[in-house]
PDB file of N, CA, C and O in Angstrom:
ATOM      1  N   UNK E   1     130.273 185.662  39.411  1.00 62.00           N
ATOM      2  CA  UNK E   1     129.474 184.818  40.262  1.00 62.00           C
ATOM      3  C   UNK E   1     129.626 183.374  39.772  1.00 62.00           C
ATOM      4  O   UNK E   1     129.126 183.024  38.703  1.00 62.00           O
ATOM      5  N   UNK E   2     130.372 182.469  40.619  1.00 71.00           N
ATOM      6  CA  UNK E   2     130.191 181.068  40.172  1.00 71.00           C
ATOM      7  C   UNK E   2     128.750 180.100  40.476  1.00 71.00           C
ATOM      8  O   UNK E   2     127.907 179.955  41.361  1.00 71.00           O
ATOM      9  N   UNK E   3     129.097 179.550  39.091  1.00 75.00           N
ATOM     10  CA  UNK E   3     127.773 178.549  38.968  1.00 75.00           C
ATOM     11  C   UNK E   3     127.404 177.521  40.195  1.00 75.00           C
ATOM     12  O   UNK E   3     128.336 176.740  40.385  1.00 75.00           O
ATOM     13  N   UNK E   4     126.213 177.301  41.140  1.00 73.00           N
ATOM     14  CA  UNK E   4     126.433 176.537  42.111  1.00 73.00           C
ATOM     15  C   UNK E   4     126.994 174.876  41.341  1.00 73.00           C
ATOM     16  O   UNK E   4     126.746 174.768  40.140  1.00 73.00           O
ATOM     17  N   UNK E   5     127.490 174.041  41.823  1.00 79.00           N
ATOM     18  CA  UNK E   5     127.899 172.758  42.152  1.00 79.00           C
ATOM     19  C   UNK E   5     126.348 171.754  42.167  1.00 79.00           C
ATOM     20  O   UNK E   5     125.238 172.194  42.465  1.00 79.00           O
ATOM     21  N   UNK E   6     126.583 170.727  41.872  1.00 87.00           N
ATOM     22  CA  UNK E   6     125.472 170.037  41.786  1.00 87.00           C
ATOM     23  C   UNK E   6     126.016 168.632  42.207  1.00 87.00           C
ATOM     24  O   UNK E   6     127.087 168.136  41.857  1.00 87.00           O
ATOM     25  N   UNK E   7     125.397 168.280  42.740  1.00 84.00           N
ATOM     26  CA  UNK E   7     125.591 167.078  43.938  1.00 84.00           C
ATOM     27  C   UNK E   7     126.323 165.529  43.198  1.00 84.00           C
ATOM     28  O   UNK E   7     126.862 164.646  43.865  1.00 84.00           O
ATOM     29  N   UNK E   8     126.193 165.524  42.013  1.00 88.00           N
ATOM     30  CA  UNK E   8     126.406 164.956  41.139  1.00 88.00           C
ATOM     31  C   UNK E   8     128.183 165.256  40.814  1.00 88.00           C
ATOM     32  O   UNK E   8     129.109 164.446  40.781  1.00 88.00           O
ATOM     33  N   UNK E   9     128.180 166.106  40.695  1.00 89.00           N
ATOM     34  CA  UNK E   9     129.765 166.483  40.365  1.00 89.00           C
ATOM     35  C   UNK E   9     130.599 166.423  41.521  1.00 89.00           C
ATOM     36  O   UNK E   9     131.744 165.972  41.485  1.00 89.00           O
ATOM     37  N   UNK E  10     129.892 166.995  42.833  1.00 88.00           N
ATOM     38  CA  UNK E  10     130.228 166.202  44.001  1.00 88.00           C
ATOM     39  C   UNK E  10     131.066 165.078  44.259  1.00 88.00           C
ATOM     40  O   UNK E  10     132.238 164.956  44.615  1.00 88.00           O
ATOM     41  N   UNK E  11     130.115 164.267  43.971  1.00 90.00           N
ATOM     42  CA  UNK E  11     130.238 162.362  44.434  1.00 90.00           C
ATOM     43  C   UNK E  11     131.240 162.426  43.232  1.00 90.00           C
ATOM     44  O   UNK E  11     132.339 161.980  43.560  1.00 90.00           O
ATOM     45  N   UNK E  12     131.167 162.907  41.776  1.00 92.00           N
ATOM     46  CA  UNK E  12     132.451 162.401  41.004  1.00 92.00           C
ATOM     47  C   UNK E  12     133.516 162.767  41.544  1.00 92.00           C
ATOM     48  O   UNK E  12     134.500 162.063  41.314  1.00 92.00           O
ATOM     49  N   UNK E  13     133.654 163.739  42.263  1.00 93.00           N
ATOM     50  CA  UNK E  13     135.110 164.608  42.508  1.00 93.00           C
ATOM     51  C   UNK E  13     135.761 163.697  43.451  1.00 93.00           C
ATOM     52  O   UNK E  13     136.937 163.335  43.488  1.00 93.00           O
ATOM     53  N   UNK E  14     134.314 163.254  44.558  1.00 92.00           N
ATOM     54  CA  UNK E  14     135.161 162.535  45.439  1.00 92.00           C
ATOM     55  C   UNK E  14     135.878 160.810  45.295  1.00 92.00           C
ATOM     56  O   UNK E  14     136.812 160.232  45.853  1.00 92.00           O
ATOM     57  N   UNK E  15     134.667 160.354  44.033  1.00 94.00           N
ATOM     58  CA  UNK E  15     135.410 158.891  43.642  1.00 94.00           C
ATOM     59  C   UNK E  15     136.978 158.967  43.171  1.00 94.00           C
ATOM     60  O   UNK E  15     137.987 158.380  43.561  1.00 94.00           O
ATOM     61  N   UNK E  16     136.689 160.140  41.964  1.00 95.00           N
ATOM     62  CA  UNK E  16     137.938 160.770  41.258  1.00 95.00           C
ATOM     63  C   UNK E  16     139.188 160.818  42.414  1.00 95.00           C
ATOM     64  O   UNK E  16     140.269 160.238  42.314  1.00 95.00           O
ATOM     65  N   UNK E  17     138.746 161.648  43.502  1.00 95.00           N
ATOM     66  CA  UNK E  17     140.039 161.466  44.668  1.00 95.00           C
ATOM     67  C   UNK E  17     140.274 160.413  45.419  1.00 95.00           C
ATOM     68  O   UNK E  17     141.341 160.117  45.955  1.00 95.00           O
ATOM     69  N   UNK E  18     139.041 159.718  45.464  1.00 95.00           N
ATOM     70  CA  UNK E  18     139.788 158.509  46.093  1.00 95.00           C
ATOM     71  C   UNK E  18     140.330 157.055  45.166  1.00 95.00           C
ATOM     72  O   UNK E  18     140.754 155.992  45.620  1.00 95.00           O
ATOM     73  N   UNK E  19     140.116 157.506  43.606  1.00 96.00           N
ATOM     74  CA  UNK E  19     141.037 156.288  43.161  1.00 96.00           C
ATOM     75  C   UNK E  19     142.473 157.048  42.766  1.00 96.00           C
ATOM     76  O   UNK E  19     143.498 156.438  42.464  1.00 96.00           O
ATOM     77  N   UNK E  20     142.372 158.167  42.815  1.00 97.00           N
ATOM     78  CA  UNK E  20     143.717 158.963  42.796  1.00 97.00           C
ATOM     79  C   UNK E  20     144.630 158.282  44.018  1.00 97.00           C
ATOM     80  O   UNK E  20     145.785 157.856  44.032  1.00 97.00           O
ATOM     81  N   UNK E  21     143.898 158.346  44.735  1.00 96.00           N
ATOM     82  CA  UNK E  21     144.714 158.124  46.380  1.00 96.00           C
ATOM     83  C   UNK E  21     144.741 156.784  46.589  1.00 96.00           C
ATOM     84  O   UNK E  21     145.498 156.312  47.437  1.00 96.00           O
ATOM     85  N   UNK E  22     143.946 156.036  45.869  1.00 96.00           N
ATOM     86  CA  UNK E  22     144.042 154.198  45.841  1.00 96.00           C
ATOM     87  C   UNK E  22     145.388 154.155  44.787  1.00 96.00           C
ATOM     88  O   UNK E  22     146.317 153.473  45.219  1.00 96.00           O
ATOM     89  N   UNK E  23     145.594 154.770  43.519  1.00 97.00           N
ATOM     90  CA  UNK E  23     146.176 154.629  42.762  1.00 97.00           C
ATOM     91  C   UNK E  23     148.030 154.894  43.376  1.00 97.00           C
ATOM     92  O   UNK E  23     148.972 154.102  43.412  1.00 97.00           O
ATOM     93  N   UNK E  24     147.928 156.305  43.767  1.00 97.00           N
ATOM     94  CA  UNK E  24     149.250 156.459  44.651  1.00 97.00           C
ATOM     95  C   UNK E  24     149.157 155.409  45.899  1.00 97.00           C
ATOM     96  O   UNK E  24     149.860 154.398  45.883  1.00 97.00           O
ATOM     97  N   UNK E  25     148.534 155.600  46.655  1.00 97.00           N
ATOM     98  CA  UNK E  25     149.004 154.981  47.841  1.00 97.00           C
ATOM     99  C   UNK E  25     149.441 153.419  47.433  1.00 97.00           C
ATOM    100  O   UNK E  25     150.447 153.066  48.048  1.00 97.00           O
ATOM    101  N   UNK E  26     149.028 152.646  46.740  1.00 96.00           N
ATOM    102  CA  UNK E  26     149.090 151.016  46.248  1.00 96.00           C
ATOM    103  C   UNK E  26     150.054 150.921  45.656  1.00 96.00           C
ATOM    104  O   UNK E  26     150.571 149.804  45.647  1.00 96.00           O
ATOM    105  N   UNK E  27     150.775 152.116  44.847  1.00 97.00           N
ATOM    106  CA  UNK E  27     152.478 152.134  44.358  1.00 97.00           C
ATOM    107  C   UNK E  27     153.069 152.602  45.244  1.00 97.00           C
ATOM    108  O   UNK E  27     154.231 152.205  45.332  1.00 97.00           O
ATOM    109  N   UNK E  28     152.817 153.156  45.812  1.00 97.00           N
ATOM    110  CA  UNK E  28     154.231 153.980  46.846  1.00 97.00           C
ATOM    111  C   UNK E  28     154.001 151.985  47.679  1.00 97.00           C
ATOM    112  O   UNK E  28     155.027 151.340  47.462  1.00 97.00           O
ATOM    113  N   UNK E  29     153.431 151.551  48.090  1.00 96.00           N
ATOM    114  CA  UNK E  29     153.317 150.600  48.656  1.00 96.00           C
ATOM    115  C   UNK E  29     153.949 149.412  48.379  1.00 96.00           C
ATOM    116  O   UNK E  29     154.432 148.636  49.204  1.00 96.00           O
ATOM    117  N   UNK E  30     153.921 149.271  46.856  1.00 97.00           N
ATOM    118  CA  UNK E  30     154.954 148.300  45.951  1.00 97.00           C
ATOM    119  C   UNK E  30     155.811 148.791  45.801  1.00 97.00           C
ATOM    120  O   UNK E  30     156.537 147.866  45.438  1.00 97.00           O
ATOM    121  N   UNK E  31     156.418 149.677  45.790  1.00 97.00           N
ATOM    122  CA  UNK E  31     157.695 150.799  45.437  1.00 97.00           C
ATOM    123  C   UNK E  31     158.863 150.254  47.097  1.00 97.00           C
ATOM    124  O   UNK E  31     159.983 149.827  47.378  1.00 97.00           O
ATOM    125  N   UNK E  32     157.587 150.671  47.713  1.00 96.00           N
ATOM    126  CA  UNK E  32     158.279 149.580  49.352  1.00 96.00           C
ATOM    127  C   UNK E  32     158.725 148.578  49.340  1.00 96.00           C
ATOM    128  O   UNK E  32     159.841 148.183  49.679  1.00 96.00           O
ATOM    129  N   UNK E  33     157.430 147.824  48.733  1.00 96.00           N
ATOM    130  CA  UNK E  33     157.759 146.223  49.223  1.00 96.00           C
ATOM    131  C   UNK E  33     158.637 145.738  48.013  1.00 96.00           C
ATOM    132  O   UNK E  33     158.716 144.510  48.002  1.00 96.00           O
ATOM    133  N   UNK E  34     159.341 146.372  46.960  1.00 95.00           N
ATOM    134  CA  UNK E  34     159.629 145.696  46.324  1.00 95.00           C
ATOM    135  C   UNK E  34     161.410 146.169  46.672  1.00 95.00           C
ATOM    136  O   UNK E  34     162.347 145.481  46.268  1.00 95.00           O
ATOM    137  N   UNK E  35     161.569 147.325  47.401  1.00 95.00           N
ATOM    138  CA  UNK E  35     163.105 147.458  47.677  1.00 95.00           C
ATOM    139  C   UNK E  35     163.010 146.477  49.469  1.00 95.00           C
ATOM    140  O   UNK E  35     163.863 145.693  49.886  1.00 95.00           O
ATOM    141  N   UNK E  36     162.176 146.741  49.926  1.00 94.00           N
ATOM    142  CA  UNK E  36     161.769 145.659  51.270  1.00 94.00           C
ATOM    143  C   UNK E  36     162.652 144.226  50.523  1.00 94.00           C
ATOM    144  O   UNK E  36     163.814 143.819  50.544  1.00 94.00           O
ATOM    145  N   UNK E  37     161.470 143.820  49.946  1.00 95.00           N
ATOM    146  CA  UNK E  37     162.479 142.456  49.476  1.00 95.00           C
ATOM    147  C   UNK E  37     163.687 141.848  49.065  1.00 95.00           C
ATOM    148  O   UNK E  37     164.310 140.816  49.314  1.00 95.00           O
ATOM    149  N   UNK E  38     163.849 143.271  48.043  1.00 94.00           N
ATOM    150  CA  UNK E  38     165.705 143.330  47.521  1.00 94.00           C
ATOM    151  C   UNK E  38     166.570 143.134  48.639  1.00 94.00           C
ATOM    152  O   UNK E  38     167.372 142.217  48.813  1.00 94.00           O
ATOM    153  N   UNK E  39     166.243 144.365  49.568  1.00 94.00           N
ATOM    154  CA  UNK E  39     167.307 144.143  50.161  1.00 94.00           C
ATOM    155  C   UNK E  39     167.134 143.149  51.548  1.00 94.00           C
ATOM    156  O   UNK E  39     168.165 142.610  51.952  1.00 94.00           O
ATOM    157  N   UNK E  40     165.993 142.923  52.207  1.00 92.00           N
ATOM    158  CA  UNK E  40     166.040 142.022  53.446  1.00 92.00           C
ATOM    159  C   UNK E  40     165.350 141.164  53.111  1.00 92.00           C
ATOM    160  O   UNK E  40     164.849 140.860  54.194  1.00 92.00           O
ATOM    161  N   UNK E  41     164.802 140.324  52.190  1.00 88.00           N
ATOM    162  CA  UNK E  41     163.885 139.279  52.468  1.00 88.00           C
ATOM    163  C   UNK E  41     164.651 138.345  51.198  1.00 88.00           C
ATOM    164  O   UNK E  41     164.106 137.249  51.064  1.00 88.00           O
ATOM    165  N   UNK E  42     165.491 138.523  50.516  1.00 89.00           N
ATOM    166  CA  UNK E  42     166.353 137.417  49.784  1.00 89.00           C
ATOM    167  C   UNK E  42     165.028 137.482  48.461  1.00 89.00           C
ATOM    168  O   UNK E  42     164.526 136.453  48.009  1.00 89.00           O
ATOM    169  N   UNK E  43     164.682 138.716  48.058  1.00 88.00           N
ATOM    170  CA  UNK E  43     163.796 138.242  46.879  1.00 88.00           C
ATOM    171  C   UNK E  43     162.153 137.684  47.317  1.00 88.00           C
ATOM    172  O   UNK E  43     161.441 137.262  46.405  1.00 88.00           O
ATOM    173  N   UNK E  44     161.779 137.706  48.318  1.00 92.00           N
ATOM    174  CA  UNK E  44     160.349 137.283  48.898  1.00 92.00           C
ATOM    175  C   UNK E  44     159.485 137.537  48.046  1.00 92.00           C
ATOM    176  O   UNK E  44     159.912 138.447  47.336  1.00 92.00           O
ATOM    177  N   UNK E  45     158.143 137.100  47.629  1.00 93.00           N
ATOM    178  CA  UNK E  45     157.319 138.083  47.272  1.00 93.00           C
ATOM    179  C   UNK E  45     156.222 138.808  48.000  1.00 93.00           C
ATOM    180  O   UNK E  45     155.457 139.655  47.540  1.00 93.00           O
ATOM    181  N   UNK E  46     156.281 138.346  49.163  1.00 94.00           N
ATOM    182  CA  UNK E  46     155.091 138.221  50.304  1.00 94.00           C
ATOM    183  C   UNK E  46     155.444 139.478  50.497  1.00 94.00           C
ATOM    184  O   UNK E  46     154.603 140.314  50.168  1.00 94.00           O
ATOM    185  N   UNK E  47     156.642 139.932  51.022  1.00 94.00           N
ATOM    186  CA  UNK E  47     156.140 141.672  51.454  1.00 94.00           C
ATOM    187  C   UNK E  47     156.044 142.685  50.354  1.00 94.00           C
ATOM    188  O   UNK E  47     156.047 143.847  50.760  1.00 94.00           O
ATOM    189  N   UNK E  48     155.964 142.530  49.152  1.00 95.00           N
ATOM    190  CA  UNK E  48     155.189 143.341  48.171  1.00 95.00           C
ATOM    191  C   UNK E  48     153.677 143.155  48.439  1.00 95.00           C
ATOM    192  O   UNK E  48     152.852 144.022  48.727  1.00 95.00           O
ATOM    193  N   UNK E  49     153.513 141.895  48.289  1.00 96.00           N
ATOM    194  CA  UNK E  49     151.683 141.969  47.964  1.00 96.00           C
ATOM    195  C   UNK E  49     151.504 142.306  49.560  1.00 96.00           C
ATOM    196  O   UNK E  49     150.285 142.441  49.664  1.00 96.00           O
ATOM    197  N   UNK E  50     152.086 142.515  50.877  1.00 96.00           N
ATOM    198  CA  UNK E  50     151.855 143.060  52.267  1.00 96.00           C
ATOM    199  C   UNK E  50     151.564 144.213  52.264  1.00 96.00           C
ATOM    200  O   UNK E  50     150.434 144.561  52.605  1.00 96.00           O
ATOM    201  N   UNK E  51     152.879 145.450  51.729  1.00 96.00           N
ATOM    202  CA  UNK E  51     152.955 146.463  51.744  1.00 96.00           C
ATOM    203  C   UNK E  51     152.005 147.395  50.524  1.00 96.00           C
ATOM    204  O   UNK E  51     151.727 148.591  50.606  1.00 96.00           O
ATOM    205  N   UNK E  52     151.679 146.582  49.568  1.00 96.00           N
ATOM    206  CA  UNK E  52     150.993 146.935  48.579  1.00 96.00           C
ATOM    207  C   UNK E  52     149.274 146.740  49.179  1.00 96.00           C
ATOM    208  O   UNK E  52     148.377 147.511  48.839  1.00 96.00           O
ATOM    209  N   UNK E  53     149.148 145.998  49.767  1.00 96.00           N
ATOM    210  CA  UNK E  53     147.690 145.813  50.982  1.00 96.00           C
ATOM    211  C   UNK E  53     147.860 146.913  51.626  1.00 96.00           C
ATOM    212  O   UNK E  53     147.037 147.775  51.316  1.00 96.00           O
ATOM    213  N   UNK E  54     148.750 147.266  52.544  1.00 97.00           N
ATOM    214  CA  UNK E  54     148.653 148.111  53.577  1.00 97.00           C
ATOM    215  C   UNK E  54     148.422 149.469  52.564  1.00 97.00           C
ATOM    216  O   UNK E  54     147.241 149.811  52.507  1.00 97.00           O
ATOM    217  N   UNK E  55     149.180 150.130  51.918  1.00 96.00           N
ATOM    218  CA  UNK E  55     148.447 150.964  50.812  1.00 96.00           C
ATOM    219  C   UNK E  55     146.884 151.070  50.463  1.00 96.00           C
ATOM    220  O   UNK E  55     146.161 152.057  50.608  1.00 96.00           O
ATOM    221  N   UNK E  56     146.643 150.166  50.108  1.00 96.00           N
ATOM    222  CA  UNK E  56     145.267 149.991  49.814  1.00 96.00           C
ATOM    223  C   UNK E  56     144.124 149.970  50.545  1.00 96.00           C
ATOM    224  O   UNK E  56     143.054 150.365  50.080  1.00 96.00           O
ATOM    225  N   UNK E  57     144.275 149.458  51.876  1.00 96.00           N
ATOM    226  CA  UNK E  57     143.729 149.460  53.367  1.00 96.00           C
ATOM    227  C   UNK E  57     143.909 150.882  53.533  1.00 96.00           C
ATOM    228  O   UNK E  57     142.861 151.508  53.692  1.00 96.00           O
ATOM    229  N   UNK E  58     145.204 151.682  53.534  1.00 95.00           N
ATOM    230  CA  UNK E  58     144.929 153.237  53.559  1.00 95.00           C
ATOM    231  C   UNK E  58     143.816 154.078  53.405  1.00 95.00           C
ATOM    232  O   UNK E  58     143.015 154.779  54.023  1.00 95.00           O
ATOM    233  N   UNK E  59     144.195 153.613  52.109  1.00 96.00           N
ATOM    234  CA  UNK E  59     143.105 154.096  50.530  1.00 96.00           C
ATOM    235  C   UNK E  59     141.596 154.116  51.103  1.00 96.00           C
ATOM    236  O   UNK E  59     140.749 155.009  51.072  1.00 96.00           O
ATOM    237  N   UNK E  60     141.568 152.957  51.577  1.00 95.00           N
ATOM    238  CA  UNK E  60     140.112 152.272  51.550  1.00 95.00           C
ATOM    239  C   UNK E  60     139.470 153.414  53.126  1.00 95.00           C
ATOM    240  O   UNK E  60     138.520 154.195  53.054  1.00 95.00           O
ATOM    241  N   UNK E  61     140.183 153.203  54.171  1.00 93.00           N
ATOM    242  CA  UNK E  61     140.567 153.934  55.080  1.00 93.00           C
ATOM    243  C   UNK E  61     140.240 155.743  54.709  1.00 93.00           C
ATOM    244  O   UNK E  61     139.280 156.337  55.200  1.00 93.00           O
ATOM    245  N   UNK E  62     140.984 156.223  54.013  1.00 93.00           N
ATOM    246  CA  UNK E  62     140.651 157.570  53.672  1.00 93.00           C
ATOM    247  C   UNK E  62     139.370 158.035  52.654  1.00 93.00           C
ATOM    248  O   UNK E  62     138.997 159.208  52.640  1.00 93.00           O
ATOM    249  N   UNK E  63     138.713 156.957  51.774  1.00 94.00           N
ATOM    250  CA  UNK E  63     137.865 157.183  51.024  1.00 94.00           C
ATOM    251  C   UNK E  63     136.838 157.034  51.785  1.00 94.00           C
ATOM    252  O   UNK E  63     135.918 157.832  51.607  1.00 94.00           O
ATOM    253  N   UNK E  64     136.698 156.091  52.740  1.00 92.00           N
ATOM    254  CA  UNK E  64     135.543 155.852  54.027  1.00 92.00           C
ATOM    255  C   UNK E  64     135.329 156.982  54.434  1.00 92.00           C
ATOM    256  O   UNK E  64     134.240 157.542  54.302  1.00 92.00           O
ATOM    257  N   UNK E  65     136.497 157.570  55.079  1.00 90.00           N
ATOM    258  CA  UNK E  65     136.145 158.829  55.575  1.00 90.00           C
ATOM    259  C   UNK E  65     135.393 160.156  54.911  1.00 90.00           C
ATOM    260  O   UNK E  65     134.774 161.066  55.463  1.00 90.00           O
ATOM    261  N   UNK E  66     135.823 159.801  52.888  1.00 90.00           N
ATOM    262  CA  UNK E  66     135.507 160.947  52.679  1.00 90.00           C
ATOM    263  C   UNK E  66     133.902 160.879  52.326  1.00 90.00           C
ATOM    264  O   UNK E  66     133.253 161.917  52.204  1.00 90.00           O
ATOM    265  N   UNK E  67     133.491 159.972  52.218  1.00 89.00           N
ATOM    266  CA  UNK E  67     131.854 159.293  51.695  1.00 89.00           C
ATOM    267  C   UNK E  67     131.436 159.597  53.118  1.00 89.00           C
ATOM    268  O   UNK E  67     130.419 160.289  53.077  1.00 89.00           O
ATOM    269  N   UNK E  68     131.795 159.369  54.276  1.00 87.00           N
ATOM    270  CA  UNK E  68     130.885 159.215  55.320  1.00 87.00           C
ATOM    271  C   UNK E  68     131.672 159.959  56.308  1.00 87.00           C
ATOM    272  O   UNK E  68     132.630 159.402  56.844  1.00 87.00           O
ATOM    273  N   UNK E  69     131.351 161.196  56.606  1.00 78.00           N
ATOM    274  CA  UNK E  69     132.544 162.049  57.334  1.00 78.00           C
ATOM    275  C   UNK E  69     131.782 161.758  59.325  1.00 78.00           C
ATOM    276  O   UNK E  69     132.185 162.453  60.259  1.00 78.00           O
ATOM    277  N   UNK E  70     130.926 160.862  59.466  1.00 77.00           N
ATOM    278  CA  UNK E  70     130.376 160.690  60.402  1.00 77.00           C
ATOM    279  C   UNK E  70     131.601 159.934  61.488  1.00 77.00           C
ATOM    280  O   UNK E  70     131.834 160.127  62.681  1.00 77.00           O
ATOM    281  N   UNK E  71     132.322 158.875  60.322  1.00 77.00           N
ATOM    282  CA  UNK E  71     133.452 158.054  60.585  1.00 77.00           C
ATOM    283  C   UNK E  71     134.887 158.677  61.464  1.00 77.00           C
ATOM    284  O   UNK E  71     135.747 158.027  62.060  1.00 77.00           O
ATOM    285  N   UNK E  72     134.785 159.922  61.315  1.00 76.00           N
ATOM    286  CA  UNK E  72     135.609 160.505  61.872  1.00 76.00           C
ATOM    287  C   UNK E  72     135.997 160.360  63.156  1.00 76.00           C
ATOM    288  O   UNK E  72     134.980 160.500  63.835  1.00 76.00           O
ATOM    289  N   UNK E  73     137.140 160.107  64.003  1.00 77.00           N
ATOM    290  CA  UNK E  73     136.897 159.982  65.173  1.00 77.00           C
ATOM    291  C   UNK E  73     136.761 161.753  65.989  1.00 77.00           C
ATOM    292  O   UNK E  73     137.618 162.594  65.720  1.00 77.00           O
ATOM    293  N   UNK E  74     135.897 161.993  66.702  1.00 79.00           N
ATOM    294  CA  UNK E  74     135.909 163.452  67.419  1.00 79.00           C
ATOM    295  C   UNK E  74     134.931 163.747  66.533  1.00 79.00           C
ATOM    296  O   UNK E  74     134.813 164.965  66.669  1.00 79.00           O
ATOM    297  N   UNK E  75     134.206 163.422  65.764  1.00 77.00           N
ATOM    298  CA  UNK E  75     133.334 163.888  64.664  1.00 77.00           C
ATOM    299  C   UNK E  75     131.403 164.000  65.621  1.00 77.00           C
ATOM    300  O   UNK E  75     130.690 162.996  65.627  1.00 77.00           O
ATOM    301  N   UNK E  76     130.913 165.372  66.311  1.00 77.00           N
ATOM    302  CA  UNK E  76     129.398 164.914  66.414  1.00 77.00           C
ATOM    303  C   UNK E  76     128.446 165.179  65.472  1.00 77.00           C
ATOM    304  O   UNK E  76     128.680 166.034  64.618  1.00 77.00           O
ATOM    305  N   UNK E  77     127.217 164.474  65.491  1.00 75.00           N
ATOM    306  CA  UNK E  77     126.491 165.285  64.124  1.00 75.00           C
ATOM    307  C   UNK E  77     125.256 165.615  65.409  1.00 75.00           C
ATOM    308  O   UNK E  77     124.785 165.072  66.409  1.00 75.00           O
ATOM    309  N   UNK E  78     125.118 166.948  64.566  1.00 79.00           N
ATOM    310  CA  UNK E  78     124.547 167.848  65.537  1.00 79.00           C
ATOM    311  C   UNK E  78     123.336 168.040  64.588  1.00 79.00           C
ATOM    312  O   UNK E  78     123.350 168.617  63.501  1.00 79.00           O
ATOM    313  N   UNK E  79     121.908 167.233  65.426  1.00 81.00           N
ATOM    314  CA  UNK E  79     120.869 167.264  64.908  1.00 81.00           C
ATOM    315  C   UNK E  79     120.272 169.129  65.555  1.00 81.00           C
ATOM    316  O   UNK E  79     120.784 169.856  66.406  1.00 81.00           O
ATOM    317  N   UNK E  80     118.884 169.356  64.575  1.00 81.00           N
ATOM    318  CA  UNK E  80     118.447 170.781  65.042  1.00 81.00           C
ATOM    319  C   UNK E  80     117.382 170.261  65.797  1.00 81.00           C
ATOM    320  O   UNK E  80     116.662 169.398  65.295  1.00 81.00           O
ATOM    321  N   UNK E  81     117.172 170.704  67.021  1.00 81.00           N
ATOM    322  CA  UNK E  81     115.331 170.043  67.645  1.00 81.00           C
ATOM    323  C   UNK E  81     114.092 170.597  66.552  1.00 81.00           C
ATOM    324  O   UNK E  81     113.878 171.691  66.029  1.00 81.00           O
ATOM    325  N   UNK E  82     113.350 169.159  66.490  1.00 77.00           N
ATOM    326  CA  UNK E  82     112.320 170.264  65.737  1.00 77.00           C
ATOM    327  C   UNK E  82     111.247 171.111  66.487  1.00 77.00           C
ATOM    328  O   UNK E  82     111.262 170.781  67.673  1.00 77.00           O
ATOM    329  N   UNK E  83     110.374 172.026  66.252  1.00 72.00           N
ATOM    330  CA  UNK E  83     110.128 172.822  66.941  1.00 72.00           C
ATOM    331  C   UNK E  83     108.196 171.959  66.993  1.00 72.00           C
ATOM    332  O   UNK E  83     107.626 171.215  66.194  1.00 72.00           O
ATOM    333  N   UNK E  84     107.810 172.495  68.183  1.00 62.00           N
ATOM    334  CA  UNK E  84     106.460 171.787  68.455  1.00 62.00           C
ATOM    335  C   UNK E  84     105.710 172.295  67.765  1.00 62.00           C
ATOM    336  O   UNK E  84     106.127 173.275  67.147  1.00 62.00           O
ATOM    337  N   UNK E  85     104.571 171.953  67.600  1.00 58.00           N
ATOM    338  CA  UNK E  85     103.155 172.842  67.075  1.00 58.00           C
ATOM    339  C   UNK E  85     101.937 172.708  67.525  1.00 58.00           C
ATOM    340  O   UNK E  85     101.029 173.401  67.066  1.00 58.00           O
TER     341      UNK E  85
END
């Protein structure tokens, strides 16, 4: 029988995944912009710190979602009626 979860370990799991996913997505992003530049922009630096944004805007993008799943698009929150007395 596993131990229930406590709301606390929760919210860590989910910061934990979303700087995981800030952390990848913001290199794969410079990893872009930095062969972006090599080869078409003569050495630029502007589309690193672009593509390294757009990463991060991801990031920011998917962690929104996971804190507030209301954000979802197609998402209803389905209140219960309360009952009279």
């Amino acid at each position: 029988m596993s131990k229930p979860t406590s709301s606390e370990n929760i919210v860590h799991q989910k910061y934990d995944r979303c700087v995981a996913d800030l952390l990848v997505k913001a290199g794969v992003g410079f990893g872009v912009g930095v062969v972006a530049s090599v080869i078409f922009f003569r050495r630029r630096t502007w589309p690193i710190a672009l593509s390294t944004g757009f990463g991060m805007g991801a990031a920011y993008a998917d962690c929104d979602r996971l804190f507030n799943p209301a954000r979802v698009p197609g998402t209803r929150i389905i209140t219960q009626p309360e009952e009279s007395k």
